[in-house]
């Protein structure tokens, strides 16, 4: 039950957005900048953004060499090139949007560790560089295997090392605080701890049913955007956007850490980076696809043990370390790499299925979604 005052002041908006992650915030900001007189409300089920926006590894990346080659086996060159370009443009848009907000962006470059089993991928390095040249105007992937010794990786596991000058890293928390601050500057309202559980498209408005532990409330809006990515199947199961959990750990500070940058390993199934003098390491979803197709934010001993083993055997074989924290985030995947950005009706739009690339592509998806509303 709500009061007269609440009904009069708090439940009617021009645009309501479900989800306060990168896509939801980017959509709200883009829409509000173009429609400053419109009222915008974001509803977020968690205290913080629930999926992966505040839980990701902070990679400003668009795909490693082996990932791109694997994609070329399943999709046309045009589709792969378009996907990479959207990721790159999305990262540029994110950086430009946060110009006045410090989010610890460092373009140390990205690396890929190549094992003996993956050496054949190097045969296509020049071909992929040529494919990407229209976007980057320079070779993207360079062989820098002479750095393996300096980075102190295991020679038994790392045969070659590739470098990508266009990748960088960000502080995920500061990035999201920047987006939240930008949204608040534009008078975008955000309510946390409230989950959108259903919606109804009426002739002249959308009814948005929201649940809080103390009450249920119907909000009303002219338009609705659904930006809940890994949780999409709860509202729109027909879209076949499945959750994918990504597990992560971070070490305590390591004295004389020998590397800086973002790193991809085993065709992108594993990824690590420095966070100051710490190492953040995540991945391993492919070890248990069925078990990791979940919205549970727990970690599992099996995958965490595998991460620790690889950390010790491959990445830090000559360094002692201790694990400081472990966590997980929920991504959204489907049968296509490209995100879903479309209208379900004249009043309802969706921006979901980031495919584990929300940092890179989320801002661009937000621009597209706001543009069709």
PDB file of N, CA and C in Angstrom, residues 152-207:
ATOM      1  N   UNK A 152      58.483 -13.430 -16.073  1.00  0.00           N
ATOM      2  CA  UNK A 152      58.677 -14.598 -15.205  1.00  0.00           C
ATOM      3  C   UNK A 152      57.536 -15.615 -15.295  1.00  0.00           C
ATOM      4  N   UNK A 153      56.961 -15.746 -16.506  1.00  0.00           N
ATOM      5  CA  UNK A 153      55.970 -16.790 -16.717  1.00  0.00           C
ATOM      6  C   UNK A 153      56.679 -18.133 -16.876  1.00  0.00           C
ATOM      7  N   UNK A 154      55.923 -19.202 -16.740  1.00  0.00           N
ATOM      8  CA  UNK A 154      56.482 -20.544 -16.874  1.00  0.00           C
ATOM      9  C   UNK A 154      56.826 -20.836 -18.333  1.00  0.00           C
ATOM     10  N   UNK A 155      58.091 -21.127 -18.607  1.00  0.00           N
ATOM     11  CA  UNK A 155      58.500 -21.481 -19.966  1.00  0.00           C
ATOM     12  C   UNK A 155      57.864 -22.777 -20.440  1.00  0.00           C
ATOM     13  N   UNK A 156      57.531 -23.637 -19.514  1.00  0.00           N
ATOM     14  CA  UNK A 156      56.917 -24.910 -19.883  1.00  0.00           C
ATOM     15  C   UNK A 156      55.499 -24.726 -20.414  1.00  0.00           C
ATOM     16  N   UNK A 157      54.826 -23.668 -19.978  1.00  0.00           N
ATOM     17  CA  UNK A 157      53.433 -23.445 -20.372  1.00  0.00           C
ATOM     18  C   UNK A 157      53.264 -22.319 -21.383  1.00  0.00           C
ATOM     19  N   UNK A 158      54.197 -21.375 -21.409  1.00  0.00           N
ATOM     20  CA  UNK A 158      54.065 -20.207 -22.283  1.00  0.00           C
ATOM     21  C   UNK A 158      55.171 -20.251 -23.331  1.00  0.00           C
ATOM     22  N   UNK A 159      54.784 -20.556 -24.581  1.00  0.00           N
ATOM     23  CA  UNK A 159      55.753 -20.679 -25.665  1.00  0.00           C
ATOM     24  C   UNK A 159      55.965 -19.363 -26.408  1.00  0.00           C
ATOM     25  N   UNK A 160      54.883 -18.584 -26.531  1.00  0.00           N
ATOM     26  CA  UNK A 160      54.946 -17.309 -27.240  1.00  0.00           C
ATOM     27  C   UNK A 160      54.098 -16.291 -26.478  1.00  0.00           C
ATOM     28  N   UNK A 161      54.401 -15.011 -26.710  1.00  0.00           N
ATOM     29  CA  UNK A 161      53.650 -13.938 -26.061  1.00  0.00           C
ATOM     30  C   UNK A 161      53.326 -12.875 -27.106  1.00  0.00           C
ATOM     31  N   UNK A 162      52.048 -12.512 -27.182  1.00  0.00           N
ATOM     32  CA  UNK A 162      51.599 -11.493 -28.125  1.00  0.00           C
ATOM     33  C   UNK A 162      51.244 -10.212 -27.379  1.00  0.00           C
ATOM     34  N   UNK A 163      51.382  -9.088 -28.068  1.00  0.00           N
ATOM     35  CA  UNK A 163      51.090  -7.780 -27.469  1.00  0.00           C
ATOM     36  C   UNK A 163      50.097  -7.020 -28.327  1.00  0.00           C
ATOM     37  N   UNK A 164      49.161  -6.345 -27.664  1.00  0.00           N
ATOM     38  CA  UNK A 164      48.156  -5.525 -28.329  1.00  0.00           C
ATOM     39  C   UNK A 164      48.192  -4.138 -27.686  1.00  0.00           C
ATOM     40  N   UNK A 165      48.704  -3.167 -28.412  1.00  0.00           N
ATOM     41  CA  UNK A 165      48.909  -1.822 -27.846  1.00  0.00           C
ATOM     42  C   UNK A 165      47.601  -1.093 -27.549  1.00  0.00           C
ATOM     43  N   UNK A 166      46.489  -1.563 -28.090  1.00  0.00           N
ATOM     44  CA  UNK A 166      45.229  -0.820 -27.985  1.00  0.00           C
ATOM     45  C   UNK A 166      44.406  -1.184 -26.750  1.00  0.00           C
ATOM     46  N   UNK A 167      44.831  -2.174 -25.989  1.00  0.00           N
ATOM     47  CA  UNK A 167      44.077  -2.567 -24.801  1.00  0.00           C
ATOM     48  C   UNK A 167      44.526  -1.776 -23.577  1.00  0.00           C
ATOM     49  N   UNK A 168      43.627  -1.711 -22.604  1.00  0.00           N
ATOM     50  CA  UNK A 168      43.941  -1.042 -21.352  1.00  0.00           C
ATOM     51  C   UNK A 168      43.199  -1.682 -20.201  1.00  0.00           C
ATOM     52  N   UNK A 169      43.316  -1.066 -19.040  1.00  0.00           N
ATOM     53  CA  UNK A 169      42.624  -1.566 -17.856  1.00  0.00           C
ATOM     54  C   UNK A 169      41.973  -0.401 -17.125  1.00  0.00           C
ATOM     55  N   UNK A 170      40.915  -0.710 -16.391  1.00  0.00           N
ATOM     56  CA  UNK A 170      40.180   0.304 -15.645  1.00  0.00           C
ATOM     57  C   UNK A 170      39.920  -0.197 -14.233  1.00  0.00           C
ATOM     58  N   UNK A 171      39.600   0.738 -13.360  1.00  0.00           N
ATOM     59  CA  UNK A 171      39.136   0.397 -12.018  1.00  0.00           C
ATOM     60  C   UNK A 171      37.620   0.306 -12.106  1.00  0.00           C
ATOM     61  N   UNK A 172      37.101  -0.903 -12.048  1.00  0.00           N
ATOM     62  CA  UNK A 172      35.678  -1.142 -12.270  1.00  0.00           C
ATOM     63  C   UNK A 172      34.798  -0.341 -11.318  1.00  0.00           C
ATOM     64  N   UNK A 173      35.171  -0.298 -10.048  1.00  0.00           N
ATOM     65  CA  UNK A 173      34.366   0.431  -9.072  1.00  0.00           C
ATOM     66  C   UNK A 173      34.321   1.919  -9.372  1.00  0.00           C
ATOM     67  N   UNK A 174      35.476   2.503  -9.697  1.00  0.00           N
ATOM     68  CA  UNK A 174      35.524   3.934  -9.996  1.00  0.00           C
ATOM     69  C   UNK A 174      34.797   4.249 -11.299  1.00  0.00           C
ATOM     70  N   UNK A 175      34.868   3.330 -12.265  1.00  0.00           N
ATOM     71  CA  UNK A 175      34.113   3.510 -13.505  1.00  0.00           C
ATOM     72  C   UNK A 175      32.622   3.613 -13.220  1.00  0.00           C
ATOM     73  N   UNK A 176      32.099   2.688 -12.402  1.00  0.00           N
ATOM     74  CA  UNK A 176      30.671   2.687 -12.103  1.00  0.00           C
ATOM     75  C   UNK A 176      30.279   3.892 -11.256  1.00  0.00           C
ATOM     76  N   UNK A 177      31.141   4.294 -10.334  1.00  0.00           N
ATOM     77  CA  UNK A 177      30.842   5.504  -9.548  1.00  0.00           C
ATOM     78  C   UNK A 177      30.794   6.730 -10.458  1.00  0.00           C
ATOM     79  N   UNK A 178      31.656   6.741 -11.467  1.00  0.00           N
ATOM     80  CA  UNK A 178      31.635   7.836 -12.429  1.00  0.00           C
ATOM     81  C   UNK A 178      30.341   7.880 -13.215  1.00  0.00           C
ATOM     82  N   UNK A 179      29.884   6.714 -13.681  1.00  0.00           N
ATOM     83  CA  UNK A 179      28.620   6.656 -14.419  1.00  0.00           C
ATOM     84  C   UNK A 179      27.445   7.046 -13.524  1.00  0.00           C
ATOM     85  N   UNK A 180      27.468   6.589 -12.278  1.00  0.00           N
ATOM     86  CA  UNK A 180      26.403   6.956 -11.336  1.00  0.00           C
ATOM     87  C   UNK A 180      26.404   8.461 -11.069  1.00  0.00           C
ATOM     88  N   UNK A 181      27.588   9.040 -10.911  1.00  0.00           N
ATOM     89  CA  UNK A 181      27.684  10.486 -10.686  1.00  0.00           C
ATOM     90  C   UNK A 181      27.173  11.260 -11.897  1.00  0.00           C
ATOM     91  N   UNK A 182      27.535  10.783 -13.086  1.00  0.00           N
ATOM     92  CA  UNK A 182      27.060  11.424 -14.317  1.00  0.00           C
ATOM     93  C   UNK A 182      25.537  11.365 -14.390  1.00  0.00           C
ATOM     94  N   UNK A 183      24.965  10.219 -14.040  1.00  0.00           N
ATOM     95  CA  UNK A 183      23.510  10.071 -14.066  1.00  0.00           C
ATOM     96  C   UNK A 183      22.844  11.029 -13.080  1.00  0.00           C
ATOM     97  N   UNK A 184      23.410  11.134 -11.899  1.00  0.00           N
ATOM     98  CA  UNK A 184      22.817  12.017 -10.879  1.00  0.00           C
ATOM     99  C   UNK A 184      22.931  13.492 -11.285  1.00  0.00           C
ATOM    100  N   UNK A 185      24.021  13.841 -11.959  1.00  0.00           N
ATOM    101  CA  UNK A 185      24.160  15.212 -12.455  1.00  0.00           C
ATOM    102  C   UNK A 185      23.034  15.574 -13.418  1.00  0.00           C
ATOM    103  N   UNK A 186      22.524  14.563 -14.106  1.00  0.00           N
ATOM    104  CA  UNK A 186      21.449  14.771 -15.079  1.00  0.00           C
ATOM    105  C   UNK A 186      20.068  14.605 -14.451  1.00  0.00           C
ATOM    106  N   UNK A 187      20.016  14.477 -13.124  1.00  0.00           N
ATOM    107  CA  UNK A 187      18.750  14.296 -12.392  1.00  0.00           C
ATOM    108  C   UNK A 187      18.042  12.995 -12.753  1.00  0.00           C
ATOM    109  N   UNK A 188      18.815  11.976 -13.045  1.00  0.00           N
ATOM    110  CA  UNK A 188      18.261  10.633 -13.227  1.00  0.00           C
ATOM    111  C   UNK A 188      18.097  10.009 -11.850  1.00  0.00           C
ATOM    112  N   UNK A 189      16.916   9.508 -11.557  1.00  0.00           N
ATOM    113  CA  UNK A 189      16.655   8.896 -10.255  1.00  0.00           C
ATOM    114  C   UNK A 189      17.017   7.410 -10.290  1.00  0.00           C
ATOM    115  N   UNK A 190      17.562   6.926  -9.184  1.00  0.00           N
ATOM    116  CA  UNK A 190      17.958   5.520  -9.073  1.00  0.00           C
ATOM    117  C   UNK A 190      17.446   4.976  -7.749  1.00  0.00           C
ATOM    118  N   UNK A 191      16.707   3.884  -7.809  1.00  0.00           N
ATOM    119  CA  UNK A 191      16.247   3.206  -6.597  1.00  0.00           C
ATOM    120  C   UNK A 191      16.870   1.818  -6.579  1.00  0.00           C
ATOM    121  N   UNK A 192      17.589   1.494  -5.511  1.00  0.00           N
ATOM    122  CA  UNK A 192      18.208   0.176  -5.388  1.00  0.00           C
ATOM    123  C   UNK A 192      17.384  -0.711  -4.457  1.00  0.00           C
ATOM    124  N   UNK A 193      17.665  -2.005  -4.515  1.00  0.00           N
ATOM    125  CA  UNK A 193      16.936  -2.954  -3.678  1.00  0.00           C
ATOM    126  C   UNK A 193      15.532  -3.233  -4.175  1.00  0.00           C
ATOM    127  N   UNK A 194      15.274  -2.924  -5.437  1.00  0.00           N
ATOM    128  CA  UNK A 194      13.940  -3.099  -6.019  1.00  0.00           C
ATOM    129  C   UNK A 194      14.076  -3.875  -7.328  1.00  0.00           C
ATOM    130  N   UNK A 195      13.421  -5.018  -7.417  1.00  0.00           N
ATOM    131  CA  UNK A 195      13.506  -5.864  -8.605  1.00  0.00           C
ATOM    132  C   UNK A 195      12.250  -5.729  -9.456  1.00  0.00           C
ATOM    133  N   UNK A 196      12.444  -5.507 -10.743  1.00  0.00           N
ATOM    134  CA  UNK A 196      11.318  -5.538 -11.678  1.00  0.00           C
ATOM    135  C   UNK A 196      10.943  -6.998 -11.895  1.00  0.00           C
ATOM    136  N   UNK A 197       9.712  -7.354 -11.543  1.00  0.00           N
ATOM    137  CA  UNK A 197       9.286  -8.753 -11.637  1.00  0.00           C
ATOM    138  C   UNK A 197       8.326  -8.993 -12.794  1.00  0.00           C
ATOM    139  N   UNK A 198       7.743  -7.925 -13.346  1.00  0.00           N
ATOM    140  CA  UNK A 198       6.851  -8.080 -14.494  1.00  0.00           C
ATOM    141  C   UNK A 198       6.538  -6.707 -15.072  1.00  0.00           C
ATOM    142  N   UNK A 199       5.962  -6.693 -16.256  1.00  0.00           N
ATOM    143  CA  UNK A 199       5.565  -5.426 -16.883  1.00  0.00           C
ATOM    144  C   UNK A 199       4.422  -5.696 -17.851  1.00  0.00           C
ATOM    145  N   UNK A 200       3.625  -4.670 -18.062  1.00  0.00           N
ATOM    146  CA  UNK A 200       2.468  -4.779 -18.947  1.00  0.00           C
ATOM    147  C   UNK A 200       2.421  -3.555 -19.851  1.00  0.00           C
ATOM    148  N   UNK A 201       2.280  -3.807 -21.126  1.00  0.00           N
ATOM    149  CA  UNK A 201       2.226  -2.738 -22.115  1.00  0.00           C
ATOM    150  C   UNK A 201       0.767  -2.397 -22.392  1.00  0.00           C
ATOM    151  N   UNK A 202       0.316  -1.274 -21.846  1.00  0.00           N
ATOM    152  CA  UNK A 202      -1.048  -0.834 -22.095  1.00  0.00           C
ATOM    153  C   UNK A 202      -1.071   0.155 -23.261  1.00  0.00           C
ATOM    154  N   UNK A 203      -2.250   0.623 -23.599  1.00  0.00           N
ATOM    155  CA  UNK A 203      -2.407   1.460 -24.786  1.00  0.00           C
ATOM    156  C   UNK A 203      -1.602   2.749 -24.706  1.00  0.00           C
ATOM    157  N   UNK A 204      -1.563   3.365 -23.544  1.00  0.00           N
ATOM    158  CA  UNK A 204      -0.896   4.666 -23.436  1.00  0.00           C
ATOM    159  C   UNK A 204       0.154   4.730 -22.336  1.00  0.00           C
ATOM    160  N   UNK A 205       0.542   3.572 -21.796  1.00  0.00           N
ATOM    161  CA  UNK A 205       1.560   3.559 -20.752  1.00  0.00           C
ATOM    162  C   UNK A 205       2.053   2.135 -20.532  1.00  0.00           C
ATOM    163  N   UNK A 206       3.149   2.023 -19.782  1.00  0.00           N
ATOM    164  CA  UNK A 206       3.669   0.718 -19.364  1.00  0.00           C
ATOM    165  C   UNK A 206       3.540   0.624 -17.849  1.00  0.00           C
ATOM    166  N   UNK A 207       2.990  -0.485 -17.387  1.00  0.00           N
ATOM    167  CA  UNK A 207       2.942  -0.750 -15.948  1.00  0.00           C
ATOM    168  C   UNK A 207       4.147  -1.619 -15.600  1.00  0.00           C
TER     169      UNK A 207
END
